[in-house]
Amino acid sequence: MNDHEIPKPVDSVQLQDFAGELVVYDLARTRVVYLSDTAALVWRLCDGRRTVKEIIELLTSTYPQNASHVPDEVRATVKALEEQQALSALSPDR
Amino acid sequence: MSQPSSSARAAQVIRFGDSRVDIACIGSLARRMVEVLFGDRWREEVVASAAPHYVLTSDSTGLTLTQGPITHCARADTGAAAELLMTCVLHDLADHNAAGLILHAAAVSWQGVGVLFPGVSGVGKSTLSAWLTSAGFDYLSDEMVLVPTGTRTLEGFNRALHLKRPLARAIQPRIEPYLCASSRDHDYFDDERGTLVPPQALRAGMPFSTPELRLVLFPEYRAGSAFTCEKLSAAQASAQLMGCLINARNLDGHGLPEAARLSKQVAAYRIRYSEPGTVQHAIVGMA
């Protein structure tokens, strides 16, 4: 994964919102993923348009008090969700 | 009154949610096996001859289980036949069931409070439900539970408990009196993995109830562990419930909206234990 990647939810997922936290259910793989408040925030920004770098910049400017942690948290969350096949990555020159 | 047609026959009918399985029993041991395995679940009914899913035959050579042209086992011993019959019936009852969430879970009731123990094989569901039953809780199931859509009702598939061998140290003294006083192959069955015993072996005269779900405990047995209890958020509980859902493909939204609804209404905890008595005390405290 690199910061120029554009993460996007896979087509087969269904979401359940719990006022912050999320449960992502992959209908195709019948797999369920729990997202904490932080992970859910990253997920919501993975819309198939923003790069990882843009997500980091957006969250850093929104939460300047956590700026030092944001890059690693975003990268780790995107990586984990890709490994669980809940997110897929688009190349920036798509 | 209309007479049954000549093609009708008696069968043991087992219902769960909106599904049913019919078993035509031939031979006294075949009939007894269904009684022991499925307890209050079965009713004898007259069904069309084409209807029975299964024919279970017992004779001097053993037990034979057929399903139309398929022979699941032939001249098998009681343990093998019992395990196979149980597996087939559970699968068929869940496979097309759309009455609600069907969860891989044990469940008990304490003074009208329904307690659910969802979990995959090996987390200790059968041992826990056996121990709690012997301690005065009402047994609902050690394996499969239905929560009808839009309700908080617990309907357990109150089958014979499947206790793994060797019997857990905590269970052994509670079940031994029944095993010693009863006949293997008639009152209980030993299969390759364990013993199938009716819940009455742990407590006689127990009522069959469908209590309201008030507590969800995701158990993890770990030998030597102290009792720990961690409150789960509704989202965490919902995700874990989905992991135990058997009939997702039959439900709207694959059951996720229902699992979420339930998780928002009922307190859920992740527990780790080694002694079932600690779980009993926790439930009594929470209830």
PDB file of C-alpha atoms in Angstrom, chain A residues 37-84:
ATOM      1  CA  ASP A  37     -14.989   4.946  15.896  1.00  0.00           C
ATOM      2  CA  THR A  38     -11.573   5.744  14.455  1.00  0.00           C
ATOM      3  CA  ALA A  39     -11.607   2.995  11.852  1.00  0.00           C
ATOM      4  CA  ALA A  40     -15.160   3.939  10.865  1.00  0.00           C
ATOM      5  CA  LEU A  41     -14.050   7.523  10.293  1.00  0.00           C
ATOM      6  CA  VAL A  42     -11.321   6.357   7.932  1.00  0.00           C
ATOM      7  CA  TRP A  43     -13.748   3.990   6.202  1.00  0.00           C
ATOM      8  CA  ARG A  44     -16.213   6.790   5.495  1.00  0.00           C
ATOM      9  CA  LEU A  45     -13.470   8.758   3.739  1.00  0.00           C
ATOM     10  CA  CYS A  46     -12.508   5.810   1.548  1.00  0.00           C
ATOM     11  CA  ASP A  47     -14.949   6.745  -1.190  1.00  0.00           C
ATOM     12  CA  GLY A  48     -13.033   5.760  -4.313  1.00  0.00           C
ATOM     13  CA  ARG A  49     -12.068   9.390  -5.000  1.00  0.00           C
ATOM     14  CA  ARG A  50      -9.615  10.358  -2.248  1.00  0.00           C
ATOM     15  CA  THR A  51      -6.087   9.012  -2.057  1.00  0.00           C
ATOM     16  CA  VAL A  52      -4.662   7.776   1.249  1.00  0.00           C
ATOM     17  CA  LYS A  53      -2.560  10.941   1.279  1.00  0.00           C
ATOM     18  CA  GLU A  54      -5.665  13.118   0.928  1.00  0.00           C
ATOM     19  CA  ILE A  55      -7.415  11.241   3.717  1.00  0.00           C
ATOM     20  CA  ILE A  56      -4.413  11.781   5.977  1.00  0.00           C
ATOM     21  CA  GLU A  57      -4.329  15.491   5.139  1.00  0.00           C
ATOM     22  CA  LEU A  58      -8.038  15.877   5.753  1.00  0.00           C
ATOM     23  CA  LEU A  59      -7.944  14.163   9.134  1.00  0.00           C
ATOM     24  CA  THR A  60      -4.757  15.966  10.170  1.00  0.00           C
ATOM     25  CA  SER A  61      -6.362  19.339   9.511  1.00  0.00           C
ATOM     26  CA  THR A  62      -9.587  18.299  11.230  1.00  0.00           C
ATOM     27  CA  TYR A  63      -7.836  16.870  14.302  1.00  0.00           C
ATOM     28  CA  PRO A  64      -4.598  18.884  14.640  1.00  0.00           C
ATOM     29  CA  GLN A  65      -4.183  17.744  18.243  1.00  0.00           C
ATOM     30  CA  ASN A  66      -3.739  14.167  16.935  1.00  0.00           C
ATOM     31  CA  ALA A  67      -1.710  15.099  13.876  1.00  0.00           C
ATOM     32  CA  SER A  68       1.269  12.991  14.857  1.00  0.00           C
ATOM     33  CA  HIS A  69      -0.817   9.808  15.089  1.00  0.00           C
ATOM     34  CA  VAL A  70      -3.097  10.288  12.110  1.00  0.00           C
ATOM     35  CA  PRO A  71      -0.823   9.081   9.263  1.00  0.00           C
ATOM     36  CA  ASP A  72       0.033   5.780  10.921  1.00  0.00           C
ATOM     37  CA  GLU A  73      -3.555   5.161  12.017  1.00  0.00           C
ATOM     38  CA  VAL A  74      -4.942   5.826   8.552  1.00  0.00           C
ATOM     39  CA  ARG A  75      -2.360   3.629   6.840  1.00  0.00           C
ATOM     40  CA  ALA A  76      -2.846   0.821   9.359  1.00  0.00           C
ATOM     41  CA  THR A  77      -6.624   0.962   9.047  1.00  0.00           C
ATOM     42  CA  VAL A  78      -6.602   0.967   5.243  1.00  0.00           C
ATOM     43  CA  LYS A  79      -4.082  -1.870   5.194  1.00  0.00           C
ATOM     44  CA  ALA A  80      -6.136  -3.960   7.644  1.00  0.00           C
ATOM     45  CA  LEU A  81      -9.353  -3.392   5.706  1.00  0.00           C
ATOM     46  CA  GLU A  82      -7.651  -4.305   2.441  1.00  0.00           C
ATOM     47  CA  GLU A  83      -6.312  -7.484   4.013  1.00  0.00           C
ATOM     48  CA  GLN A  84      -9.837  -8.299   5.124  1.00  0.00           C
TER      49      GLN A  84
END
